[in-house]
CSV table of C-alpha atoms in Angstrom, one decimal:
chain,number,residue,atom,x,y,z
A,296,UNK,CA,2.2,20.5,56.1
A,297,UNK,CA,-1.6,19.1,56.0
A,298,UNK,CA,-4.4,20.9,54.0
A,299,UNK,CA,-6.3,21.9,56.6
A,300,UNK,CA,-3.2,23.1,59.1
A,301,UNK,CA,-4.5,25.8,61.7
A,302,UNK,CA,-8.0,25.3,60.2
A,303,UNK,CA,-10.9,24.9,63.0
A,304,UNK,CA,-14.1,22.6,62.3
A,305,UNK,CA,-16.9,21.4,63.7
A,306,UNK,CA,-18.6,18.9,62.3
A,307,UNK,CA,-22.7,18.2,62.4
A,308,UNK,CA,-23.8,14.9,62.8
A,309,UNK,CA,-21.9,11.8,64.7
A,310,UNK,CA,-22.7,8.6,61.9
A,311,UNK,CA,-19.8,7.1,59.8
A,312,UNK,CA,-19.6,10.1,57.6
A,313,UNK,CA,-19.1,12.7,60.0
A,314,UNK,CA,-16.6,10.7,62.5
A,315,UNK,CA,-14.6,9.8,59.4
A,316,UNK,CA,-14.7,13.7,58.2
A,317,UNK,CA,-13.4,14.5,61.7
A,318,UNK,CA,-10.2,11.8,61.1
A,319,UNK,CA,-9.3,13.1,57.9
A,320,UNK,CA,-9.3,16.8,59.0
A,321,UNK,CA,-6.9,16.0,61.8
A,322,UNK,CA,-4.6,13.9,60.1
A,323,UNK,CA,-4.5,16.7,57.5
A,324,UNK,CA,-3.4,19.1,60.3
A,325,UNK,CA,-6.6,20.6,61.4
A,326,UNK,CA,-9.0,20.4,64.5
A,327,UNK,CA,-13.0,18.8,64.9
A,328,UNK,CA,-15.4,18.6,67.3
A,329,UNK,CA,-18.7,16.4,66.8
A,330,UNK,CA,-22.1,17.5,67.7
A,331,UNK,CA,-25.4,16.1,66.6
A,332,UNK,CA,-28.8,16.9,67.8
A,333,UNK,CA,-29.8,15.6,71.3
A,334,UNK,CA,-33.4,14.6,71.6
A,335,UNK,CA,-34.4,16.2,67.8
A,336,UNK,CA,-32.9,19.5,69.4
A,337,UNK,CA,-30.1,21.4,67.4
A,338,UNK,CA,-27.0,21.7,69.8
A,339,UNK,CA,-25.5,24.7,69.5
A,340,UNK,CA,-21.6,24.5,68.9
A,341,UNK,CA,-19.7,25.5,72.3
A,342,UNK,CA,-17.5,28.2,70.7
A,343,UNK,CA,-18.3,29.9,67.7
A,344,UNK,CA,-14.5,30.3,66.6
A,345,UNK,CA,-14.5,28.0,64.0
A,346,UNK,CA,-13.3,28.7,60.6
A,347,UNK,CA,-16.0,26.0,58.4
A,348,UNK,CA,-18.0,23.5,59.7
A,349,UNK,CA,-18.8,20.0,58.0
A,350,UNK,CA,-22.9,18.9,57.7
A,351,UNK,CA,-24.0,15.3,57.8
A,352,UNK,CA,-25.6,14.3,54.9
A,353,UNK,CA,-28.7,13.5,56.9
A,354,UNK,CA,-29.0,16.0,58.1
A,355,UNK,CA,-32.1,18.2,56.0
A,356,UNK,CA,-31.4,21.7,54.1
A,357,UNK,CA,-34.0,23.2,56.8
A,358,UNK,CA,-31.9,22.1,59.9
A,359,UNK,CA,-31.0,25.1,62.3
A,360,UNK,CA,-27.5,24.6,61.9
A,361,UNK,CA,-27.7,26.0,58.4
A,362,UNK,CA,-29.0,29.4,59.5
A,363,UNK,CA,-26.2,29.2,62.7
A,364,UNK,CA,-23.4,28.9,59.7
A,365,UNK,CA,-25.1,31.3,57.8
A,366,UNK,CA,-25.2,34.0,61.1
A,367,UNK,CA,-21.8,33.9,61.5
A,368,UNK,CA,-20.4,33.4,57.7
A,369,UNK,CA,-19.5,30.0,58.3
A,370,UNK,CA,-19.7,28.1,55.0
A,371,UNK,CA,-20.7,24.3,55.6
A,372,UNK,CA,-19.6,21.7,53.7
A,373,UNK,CA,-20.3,18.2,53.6
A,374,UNK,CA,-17.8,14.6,54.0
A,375,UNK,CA,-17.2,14.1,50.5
A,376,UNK,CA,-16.2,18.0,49.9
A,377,UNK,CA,-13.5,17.0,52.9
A,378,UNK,CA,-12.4,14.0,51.0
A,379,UNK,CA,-12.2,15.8,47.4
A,380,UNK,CA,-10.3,18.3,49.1
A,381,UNK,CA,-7.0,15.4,50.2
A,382,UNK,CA,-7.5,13.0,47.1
A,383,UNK,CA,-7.2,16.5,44.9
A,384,UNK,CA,-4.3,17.5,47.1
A,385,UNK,CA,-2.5,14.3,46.2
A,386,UNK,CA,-3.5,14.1,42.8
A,387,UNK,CA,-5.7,10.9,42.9
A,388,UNK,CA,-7.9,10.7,40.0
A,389,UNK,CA,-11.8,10.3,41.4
A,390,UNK,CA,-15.2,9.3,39.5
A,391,UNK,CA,-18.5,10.6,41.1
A,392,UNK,CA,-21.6,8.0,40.8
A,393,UNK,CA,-25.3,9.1,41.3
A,394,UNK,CA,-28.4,8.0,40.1
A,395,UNK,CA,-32.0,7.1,41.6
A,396,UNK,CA,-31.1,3.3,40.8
A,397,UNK,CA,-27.6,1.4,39.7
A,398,UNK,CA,-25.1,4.1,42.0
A,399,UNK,CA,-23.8,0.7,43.9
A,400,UNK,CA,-23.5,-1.7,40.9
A,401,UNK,CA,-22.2,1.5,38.8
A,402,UNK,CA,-19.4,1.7,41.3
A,403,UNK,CA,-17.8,-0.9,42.1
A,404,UNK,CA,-18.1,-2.3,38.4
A,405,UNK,CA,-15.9,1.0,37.5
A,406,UNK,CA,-13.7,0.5,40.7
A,407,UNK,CA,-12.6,-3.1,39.6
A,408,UNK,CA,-12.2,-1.9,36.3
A,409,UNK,CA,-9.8,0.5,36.9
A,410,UNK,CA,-7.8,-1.4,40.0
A,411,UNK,CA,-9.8,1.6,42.2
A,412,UNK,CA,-11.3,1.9,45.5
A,413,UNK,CA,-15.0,1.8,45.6
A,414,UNK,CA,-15.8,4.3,48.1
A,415,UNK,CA,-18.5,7.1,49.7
A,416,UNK,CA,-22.9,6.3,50.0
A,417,UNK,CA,-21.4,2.7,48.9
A,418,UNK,CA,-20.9,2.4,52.9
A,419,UNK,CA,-16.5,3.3,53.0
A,420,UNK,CA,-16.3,7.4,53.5
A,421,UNK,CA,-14.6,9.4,51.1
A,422,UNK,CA,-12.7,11.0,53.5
A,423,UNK,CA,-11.2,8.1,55.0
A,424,UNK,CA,-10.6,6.4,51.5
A,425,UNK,CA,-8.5,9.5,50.8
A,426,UNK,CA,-6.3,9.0,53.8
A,427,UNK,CA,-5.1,6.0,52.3
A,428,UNK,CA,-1.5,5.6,51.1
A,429,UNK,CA,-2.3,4.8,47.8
A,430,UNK,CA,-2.5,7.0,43.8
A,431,UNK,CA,-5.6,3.9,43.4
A,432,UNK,CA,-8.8,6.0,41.8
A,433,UNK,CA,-11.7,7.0,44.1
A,434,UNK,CA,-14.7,5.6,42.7
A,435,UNK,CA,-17.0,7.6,44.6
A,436,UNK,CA,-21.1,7.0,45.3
A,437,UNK,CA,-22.9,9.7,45.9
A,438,UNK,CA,-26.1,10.5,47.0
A,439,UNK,CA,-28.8,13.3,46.7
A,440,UNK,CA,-28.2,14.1,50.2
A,441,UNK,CA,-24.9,14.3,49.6
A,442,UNK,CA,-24.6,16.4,46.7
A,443,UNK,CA,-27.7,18.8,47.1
A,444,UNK,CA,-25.2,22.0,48.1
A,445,UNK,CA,-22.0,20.4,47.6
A,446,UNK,CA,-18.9,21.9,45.4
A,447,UNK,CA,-17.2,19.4,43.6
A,448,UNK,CA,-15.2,18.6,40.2
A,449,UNK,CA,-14.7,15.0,39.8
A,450,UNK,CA,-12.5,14.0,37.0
A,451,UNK,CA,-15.7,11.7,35.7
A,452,UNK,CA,-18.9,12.4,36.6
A,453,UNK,CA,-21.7,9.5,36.1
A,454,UNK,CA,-25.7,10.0,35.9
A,455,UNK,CA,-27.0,6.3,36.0
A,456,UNK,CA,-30.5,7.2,35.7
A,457,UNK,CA,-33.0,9.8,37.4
A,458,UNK,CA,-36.8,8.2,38.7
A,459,UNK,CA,-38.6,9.6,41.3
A,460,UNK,CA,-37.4,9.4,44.8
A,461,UNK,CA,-37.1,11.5,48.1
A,462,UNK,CA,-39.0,14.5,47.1
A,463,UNK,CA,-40.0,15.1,50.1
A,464,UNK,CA,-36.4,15.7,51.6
A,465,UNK,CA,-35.6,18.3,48.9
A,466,UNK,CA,-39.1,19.7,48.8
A,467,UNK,CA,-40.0,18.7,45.3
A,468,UNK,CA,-38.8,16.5,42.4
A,469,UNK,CA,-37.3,19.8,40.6
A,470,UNK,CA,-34.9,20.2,43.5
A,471,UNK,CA,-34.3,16.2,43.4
A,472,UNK,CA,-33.2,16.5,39.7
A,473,UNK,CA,-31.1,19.5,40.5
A,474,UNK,CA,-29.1,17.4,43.3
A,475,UNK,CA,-28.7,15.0,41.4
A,476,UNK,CA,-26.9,17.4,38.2
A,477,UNK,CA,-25.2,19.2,41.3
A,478,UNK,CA,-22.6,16.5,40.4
A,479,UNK,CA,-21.0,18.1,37.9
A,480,UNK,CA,-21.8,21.6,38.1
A,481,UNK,CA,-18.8,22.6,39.0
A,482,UNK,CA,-16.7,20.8,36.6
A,483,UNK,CA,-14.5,22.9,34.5
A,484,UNK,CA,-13.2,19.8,32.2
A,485,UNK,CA,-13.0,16.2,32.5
A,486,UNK,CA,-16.0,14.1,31.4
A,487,UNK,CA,-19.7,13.5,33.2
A,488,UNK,CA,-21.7,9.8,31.8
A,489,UNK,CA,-24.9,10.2,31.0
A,490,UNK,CA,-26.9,6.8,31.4
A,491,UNK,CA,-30.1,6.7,29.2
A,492,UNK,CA,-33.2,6.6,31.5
A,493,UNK,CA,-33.5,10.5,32.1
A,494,UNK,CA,-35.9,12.1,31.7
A,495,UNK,CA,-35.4,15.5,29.4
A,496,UNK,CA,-37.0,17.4,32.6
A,497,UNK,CA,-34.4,16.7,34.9
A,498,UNK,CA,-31.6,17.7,31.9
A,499,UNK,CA,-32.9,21.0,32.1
A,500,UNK,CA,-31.5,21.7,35.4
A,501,UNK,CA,-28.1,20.3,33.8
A,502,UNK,CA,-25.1,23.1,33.7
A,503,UNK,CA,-21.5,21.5,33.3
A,504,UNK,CA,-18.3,22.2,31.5
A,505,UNK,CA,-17.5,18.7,31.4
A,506,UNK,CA,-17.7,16.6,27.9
A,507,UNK,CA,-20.7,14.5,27.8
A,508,UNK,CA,-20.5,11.0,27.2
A,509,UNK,CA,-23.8,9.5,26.4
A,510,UNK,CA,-24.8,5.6,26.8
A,511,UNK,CA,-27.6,3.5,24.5
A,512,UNK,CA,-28.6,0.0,24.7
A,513,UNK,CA,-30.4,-0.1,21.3
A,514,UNK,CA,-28.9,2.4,19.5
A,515,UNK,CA,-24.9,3.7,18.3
A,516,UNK,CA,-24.2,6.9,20.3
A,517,UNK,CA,-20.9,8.9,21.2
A,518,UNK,CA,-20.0,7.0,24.5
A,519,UNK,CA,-21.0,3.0,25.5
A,520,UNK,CA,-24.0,0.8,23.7
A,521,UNK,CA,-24.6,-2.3,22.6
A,522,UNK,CA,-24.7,-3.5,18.9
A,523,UNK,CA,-24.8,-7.0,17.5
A,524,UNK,CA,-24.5,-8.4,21.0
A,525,UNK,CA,-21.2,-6.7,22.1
A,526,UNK,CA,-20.6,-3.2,24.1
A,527,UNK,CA,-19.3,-0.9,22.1
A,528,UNK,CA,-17.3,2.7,23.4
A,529,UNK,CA,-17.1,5.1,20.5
A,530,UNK,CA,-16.9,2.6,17.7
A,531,UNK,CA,-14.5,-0.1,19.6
A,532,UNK,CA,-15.5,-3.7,20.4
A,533,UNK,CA,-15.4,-4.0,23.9
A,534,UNK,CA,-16.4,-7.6,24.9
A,535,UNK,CA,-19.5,-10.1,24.8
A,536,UNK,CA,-22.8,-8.4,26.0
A,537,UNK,CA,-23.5,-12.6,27.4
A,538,UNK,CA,-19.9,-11.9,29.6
A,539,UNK,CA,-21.6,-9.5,32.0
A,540,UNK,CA,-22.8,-11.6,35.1
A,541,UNK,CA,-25.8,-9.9,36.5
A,542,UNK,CA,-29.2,-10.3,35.1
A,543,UNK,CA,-31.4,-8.0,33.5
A,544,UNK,CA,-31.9,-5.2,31.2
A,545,UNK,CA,-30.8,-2.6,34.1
A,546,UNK,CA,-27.5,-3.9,34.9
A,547,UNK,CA,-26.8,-3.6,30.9
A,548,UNK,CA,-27.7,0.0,31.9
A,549,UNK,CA,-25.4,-0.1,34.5
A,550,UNK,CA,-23.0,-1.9,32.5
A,551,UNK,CA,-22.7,1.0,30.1
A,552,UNK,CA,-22.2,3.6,32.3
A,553,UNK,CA,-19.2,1.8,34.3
A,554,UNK,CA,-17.6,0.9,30.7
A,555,UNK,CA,-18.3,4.5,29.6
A,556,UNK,CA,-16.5,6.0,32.6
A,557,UNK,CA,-13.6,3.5,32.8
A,558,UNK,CA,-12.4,4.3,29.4
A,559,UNK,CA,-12.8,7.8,29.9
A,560,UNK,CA,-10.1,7.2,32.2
A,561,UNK,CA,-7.7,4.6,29.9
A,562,UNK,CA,-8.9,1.2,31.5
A,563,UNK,CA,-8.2,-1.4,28.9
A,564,UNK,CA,-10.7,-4.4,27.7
A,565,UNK,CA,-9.2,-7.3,29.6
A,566,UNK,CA,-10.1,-5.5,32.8
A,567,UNK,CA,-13.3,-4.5,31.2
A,568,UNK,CA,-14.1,-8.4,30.7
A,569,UNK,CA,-13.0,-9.4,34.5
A,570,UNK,CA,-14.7,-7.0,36.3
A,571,UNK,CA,-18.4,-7.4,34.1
A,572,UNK,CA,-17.6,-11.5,34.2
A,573,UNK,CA,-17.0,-12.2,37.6
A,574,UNK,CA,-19.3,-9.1,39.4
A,575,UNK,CA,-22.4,-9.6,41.9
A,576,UNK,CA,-25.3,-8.6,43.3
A,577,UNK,CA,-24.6,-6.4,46.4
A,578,UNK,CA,-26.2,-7.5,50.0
A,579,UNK,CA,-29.9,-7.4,49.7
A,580,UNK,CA,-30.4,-6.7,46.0
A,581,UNK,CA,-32.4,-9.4,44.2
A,582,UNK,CA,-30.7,-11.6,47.4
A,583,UNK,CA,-31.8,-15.2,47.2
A,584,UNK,CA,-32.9,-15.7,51.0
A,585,UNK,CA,-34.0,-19.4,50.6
A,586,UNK,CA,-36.9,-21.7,50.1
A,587,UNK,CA,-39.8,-22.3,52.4
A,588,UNK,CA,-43.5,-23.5,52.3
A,589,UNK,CA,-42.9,-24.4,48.4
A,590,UNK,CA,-41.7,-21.0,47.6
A,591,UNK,CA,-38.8,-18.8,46.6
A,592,UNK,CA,-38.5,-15.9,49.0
A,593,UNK,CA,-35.8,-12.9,47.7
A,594,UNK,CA,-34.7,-9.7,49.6
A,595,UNK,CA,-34.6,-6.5,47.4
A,596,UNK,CA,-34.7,-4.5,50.7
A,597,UNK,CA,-32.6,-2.3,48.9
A,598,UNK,CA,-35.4,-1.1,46.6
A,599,UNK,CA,-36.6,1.7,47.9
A,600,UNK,CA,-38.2,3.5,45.1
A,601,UNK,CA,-41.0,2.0,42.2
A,602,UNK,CA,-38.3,1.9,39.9
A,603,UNK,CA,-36.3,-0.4,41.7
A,604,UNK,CA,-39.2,-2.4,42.3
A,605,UNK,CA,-40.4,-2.8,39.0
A,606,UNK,CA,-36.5,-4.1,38.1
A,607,UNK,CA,-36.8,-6.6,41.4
A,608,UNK,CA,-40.4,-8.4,39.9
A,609,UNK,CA,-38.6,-8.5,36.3
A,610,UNK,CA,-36.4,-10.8,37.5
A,611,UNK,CA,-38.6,-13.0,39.7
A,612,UNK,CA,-39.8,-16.1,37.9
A,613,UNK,CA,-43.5,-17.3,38.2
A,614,UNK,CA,-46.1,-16.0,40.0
A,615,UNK,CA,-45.2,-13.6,42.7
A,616,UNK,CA,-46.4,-12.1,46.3
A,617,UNK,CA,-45.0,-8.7,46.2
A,618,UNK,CA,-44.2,-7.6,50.1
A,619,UNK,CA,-44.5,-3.4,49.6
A,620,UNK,CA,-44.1,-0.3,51.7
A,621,UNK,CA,-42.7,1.1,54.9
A,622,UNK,CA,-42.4,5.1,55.3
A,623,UNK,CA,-43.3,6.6,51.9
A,624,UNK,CA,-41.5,9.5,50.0
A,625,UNK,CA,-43.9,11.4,48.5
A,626,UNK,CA,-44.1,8.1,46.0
A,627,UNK,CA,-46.7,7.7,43.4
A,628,UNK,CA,-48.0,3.8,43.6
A,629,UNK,CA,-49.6,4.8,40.9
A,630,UNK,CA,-46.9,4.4,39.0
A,631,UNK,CA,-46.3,1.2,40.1
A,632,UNK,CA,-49.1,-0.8,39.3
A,633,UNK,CA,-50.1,0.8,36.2
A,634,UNK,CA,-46.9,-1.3,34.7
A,635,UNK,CA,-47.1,-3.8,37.5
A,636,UNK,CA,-45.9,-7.3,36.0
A,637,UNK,CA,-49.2,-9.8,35.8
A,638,UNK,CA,-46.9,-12.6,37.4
A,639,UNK,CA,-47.7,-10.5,40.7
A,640,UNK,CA,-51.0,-11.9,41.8
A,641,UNK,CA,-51.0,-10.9,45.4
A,642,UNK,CA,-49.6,-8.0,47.4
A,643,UNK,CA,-49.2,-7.8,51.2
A,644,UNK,CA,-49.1,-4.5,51.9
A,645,UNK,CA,-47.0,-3.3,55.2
A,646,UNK,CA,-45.9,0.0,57.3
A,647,UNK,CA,-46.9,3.6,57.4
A,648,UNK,CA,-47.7,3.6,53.5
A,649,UNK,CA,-49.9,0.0,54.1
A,650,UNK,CA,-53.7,2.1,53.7
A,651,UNK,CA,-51.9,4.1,50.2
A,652,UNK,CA,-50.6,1.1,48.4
A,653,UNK,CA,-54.0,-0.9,49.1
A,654,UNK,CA,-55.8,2.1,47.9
A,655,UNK,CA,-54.0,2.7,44.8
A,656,UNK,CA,-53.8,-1.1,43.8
A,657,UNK,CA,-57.4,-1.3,44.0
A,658,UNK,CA,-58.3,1.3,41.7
A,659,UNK,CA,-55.5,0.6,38.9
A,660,UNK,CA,-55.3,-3.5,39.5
A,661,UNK,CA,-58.5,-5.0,40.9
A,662,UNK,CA,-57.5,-8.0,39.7
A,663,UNK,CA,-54.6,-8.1,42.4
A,664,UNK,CA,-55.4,-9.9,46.2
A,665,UNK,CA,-54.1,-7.1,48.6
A,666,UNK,CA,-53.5,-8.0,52.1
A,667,UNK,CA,-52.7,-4.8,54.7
A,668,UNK,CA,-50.5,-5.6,57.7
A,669,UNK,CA,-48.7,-3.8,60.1
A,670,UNK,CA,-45.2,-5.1,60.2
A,671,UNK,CA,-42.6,-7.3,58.3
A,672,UNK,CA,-43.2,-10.2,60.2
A,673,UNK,CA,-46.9,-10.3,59.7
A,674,UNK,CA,-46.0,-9.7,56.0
A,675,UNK,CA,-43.7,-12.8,55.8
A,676,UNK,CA,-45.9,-15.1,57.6
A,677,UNK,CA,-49.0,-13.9,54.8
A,678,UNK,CA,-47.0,-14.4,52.2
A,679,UNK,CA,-46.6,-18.2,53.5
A,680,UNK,CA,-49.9,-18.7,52.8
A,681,UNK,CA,-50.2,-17.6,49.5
A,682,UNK,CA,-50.2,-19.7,46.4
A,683,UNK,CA,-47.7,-17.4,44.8
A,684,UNK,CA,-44.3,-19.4,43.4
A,685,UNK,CA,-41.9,-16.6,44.4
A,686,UNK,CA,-42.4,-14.0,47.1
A,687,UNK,CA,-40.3,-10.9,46.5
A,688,UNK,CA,-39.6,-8.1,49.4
A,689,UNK,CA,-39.0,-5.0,47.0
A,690,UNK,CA,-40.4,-2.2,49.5
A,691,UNK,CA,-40.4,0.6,47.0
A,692,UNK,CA,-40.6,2.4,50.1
A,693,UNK,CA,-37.8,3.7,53.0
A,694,UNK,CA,-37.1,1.3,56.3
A,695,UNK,CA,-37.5,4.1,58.4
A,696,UNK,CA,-40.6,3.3,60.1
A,697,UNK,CA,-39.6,-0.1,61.4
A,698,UNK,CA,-36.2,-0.7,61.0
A,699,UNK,CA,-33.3,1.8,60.9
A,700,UNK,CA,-32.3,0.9,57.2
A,701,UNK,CA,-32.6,-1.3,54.4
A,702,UNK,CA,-30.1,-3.3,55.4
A,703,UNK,CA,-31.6,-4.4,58.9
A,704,UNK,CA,-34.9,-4.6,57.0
A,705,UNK,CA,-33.2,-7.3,54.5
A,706,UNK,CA,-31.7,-8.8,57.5
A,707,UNK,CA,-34.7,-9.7,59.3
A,708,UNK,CA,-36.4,-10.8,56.5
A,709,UNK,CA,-33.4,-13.3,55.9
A,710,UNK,CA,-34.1,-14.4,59.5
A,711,UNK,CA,-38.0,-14.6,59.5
A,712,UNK,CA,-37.3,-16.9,56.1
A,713,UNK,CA,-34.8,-19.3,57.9
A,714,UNK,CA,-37.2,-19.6,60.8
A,715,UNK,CA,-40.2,-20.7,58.2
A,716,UNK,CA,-37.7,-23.6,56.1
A,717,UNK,CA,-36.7,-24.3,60.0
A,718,UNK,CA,-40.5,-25.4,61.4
A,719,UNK,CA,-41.5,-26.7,57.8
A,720,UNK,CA,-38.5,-29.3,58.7
């Protein structure tokens, strides 16, 4: 008997998530159809005999298909809420990640640590990473989009950090914040992480039943910090702070958080030590791309936010030409170059947010050359010319005006890199 046996679905939205929900709910014994829109158009579903439906997580709260559920008393639900429901049913122990920044390097720090599967926004659907035929933990990323109406209780809940980002897909940072604490709202036990950059603001939209476990890099808490150059859970030694491969004061954030949730759930301190010694920076995080015209060029495609940015240029080395924007969401340059590193000396400013970033540099940093262009590959071939040591692409902005994500973003920056060490040959 499957969990879902005699149950009908359809399911919103054709991408990874929604073709993988489909899978699971028919290996569990139950029936999906796929729509998605067609030209921007909602399609309606072909019979309205369906007992729940599953919405894409791109798919915005406003979307017609919302008010067709509602009509008819359909209650939508999203992937992961598919892929709770089988892991639960075989009793397969799952950790929730979210956070503005760190949800990748969070998760599969607390996967290796705990012989898991790293799974969900990380790019591996929950739904299919609960078909497998395996009791492994689900180490789960999650998104805002993915967790702005869901209902789920994760045995461990982790809050890396909170900045802002996408308020203008949940219609204001106050609904961003509440997302993002929609991750363990629903617990009735079990424990939720809290990483230290949060602001008290978005705590106050916090309701869980779940015991708190708090994280500190300067200071003894209940939870993960560092003391006297170790990590530390809830006065244990834990290993070497200098044992944790990535650089920077983030991924020490980061570091906390994953140790702090792996204990929670018994991992010992020899897999502790592995997984923090021998970890890496995903694809397109603080990426080396190479060297050309005298420079070091690295791809932080993946920082799509000022926080992320202002982590990217902390870890550059000598003077830097910071490539910025793309499609803006609702972010506050401001922000940005009011702490802005003075190793940056130039910006090339790109995309629909190219006019905003100019503007805003020039009122807070007048010291800083700003070039506007139009596209990436005018960006790379002005940051060629400048005198800058290191030129870092850190967008703090979306893709979604040029490229169709980060990751093609990164990728063609790779390629526009290896084409300027090629001709320089």
């Amino acid at each position: 008997m499957g969990i879902f046996d005699g149950k009908r679905f359809f399911v919103y939205g054709n991408g990874e998530s929604g073709k993988a929900a489909a899978r699971a709910i028919k290996r569990h014994g139950g029936k999906a159809k796929i729509y998605s829109d067609d030209g921007g158009l909602f399609v309606r579903p072909a019979n309205a005999d369906y007992d729940g439906a599953v919405i894409s997580p791109g798919v915005r709260p406003t979307h017609e298909v919302y008010a067709y559920c509602a009509e008819r008393g359909i209650k939508p639900v999203g992937e992961v809420e598919v892929g709770f429901a089988i892991a639960k049913s075989e009793n397969r122990k799952i950790v929730g990640v979210t956070g503005t920044n760190g949800k990748t390097t969070t998760t599969k720090l607390i996967a290796d640590m705990l012989g898991g599967v790293a799974c969900g926004n990380i790019g591996y659907p929950l739904s299919a990473a609960a078909c497998e035929r395996s009791t492994a933990p689900l180490v789960c990323e999650l998104s805002s989009f993915q967790l702005h109406n869901a209902n789920i209780k994760p045995d461990v809940a982790v809050i890396t950090n909170m900045a802002s980002d996408h308020a203008d897909w949940h219609g204001g940072i106050e609904n961003y914040h509440a997302a993002k604490c929609n991750i363990a709202a629903n617990m009735d036990g079990g424990y939720l992480v809290l990483g230290e950059d949060i602001p008290i603001r978005a705590l106050n939209a916090l309701r869980t039943a779940a015991q708190i476990v708090w994280c500190s890099s300067d200071s003894v808490c209940d939870g993960a910090y560092v003391l006297d150059g170790y990590f530390w859970y809830n006065g244990n030694r834990v290993c070497p702070t200098d044992y944790l491969r990535l650089a920077g004061a983030h991924n020490i954030k980061n570091a906390l958080c994953a140790i702090a949730a792996a204990k929670c759930l018994g991992a010992d301190n020899p897999a502790i030590l592995q997984s923090l010694s021998g970890a890496q920076n995903g694809a397109h995080r603080n990426e080396v791309a190479g060297r050309a015209c005298g420079k070091l060029w690295i791809d932080d495609s993946k920082g799509t936010n000022v926080s992320a940015c202002l982590a990217a240029v902390e870890l550059t080395v000598g003077t830097v030409c910071l490539i910025l924007g793309g499609r803006g969401k609702d972010t506050d340059f401001g922000e940005l170059f009011s702490v802005l590193n003075a190793r940056v000396t130039e910006i090339v400013a790109m995309g629909e947010t190219a006019q905003a970033v100019r503007d805003c540099a020039c009122k807070i940093r007048p010291d800083l050359k700003v070039t506007v262009v139009n596209c990436l590959a005018d960006a790379v071939r002005v940051a060629a010319a400048t005198s800058a040591q290191t030129v870092l692409l850190s967008p703090a902005c979306a893709s979604f005006d040029e490229f169709k994500s980060y990751a093609e973003r990164g990728e063609f920056f790779k390629a526009e890199v290896r084409a300027l060490a090629k001709r320089a040959q």
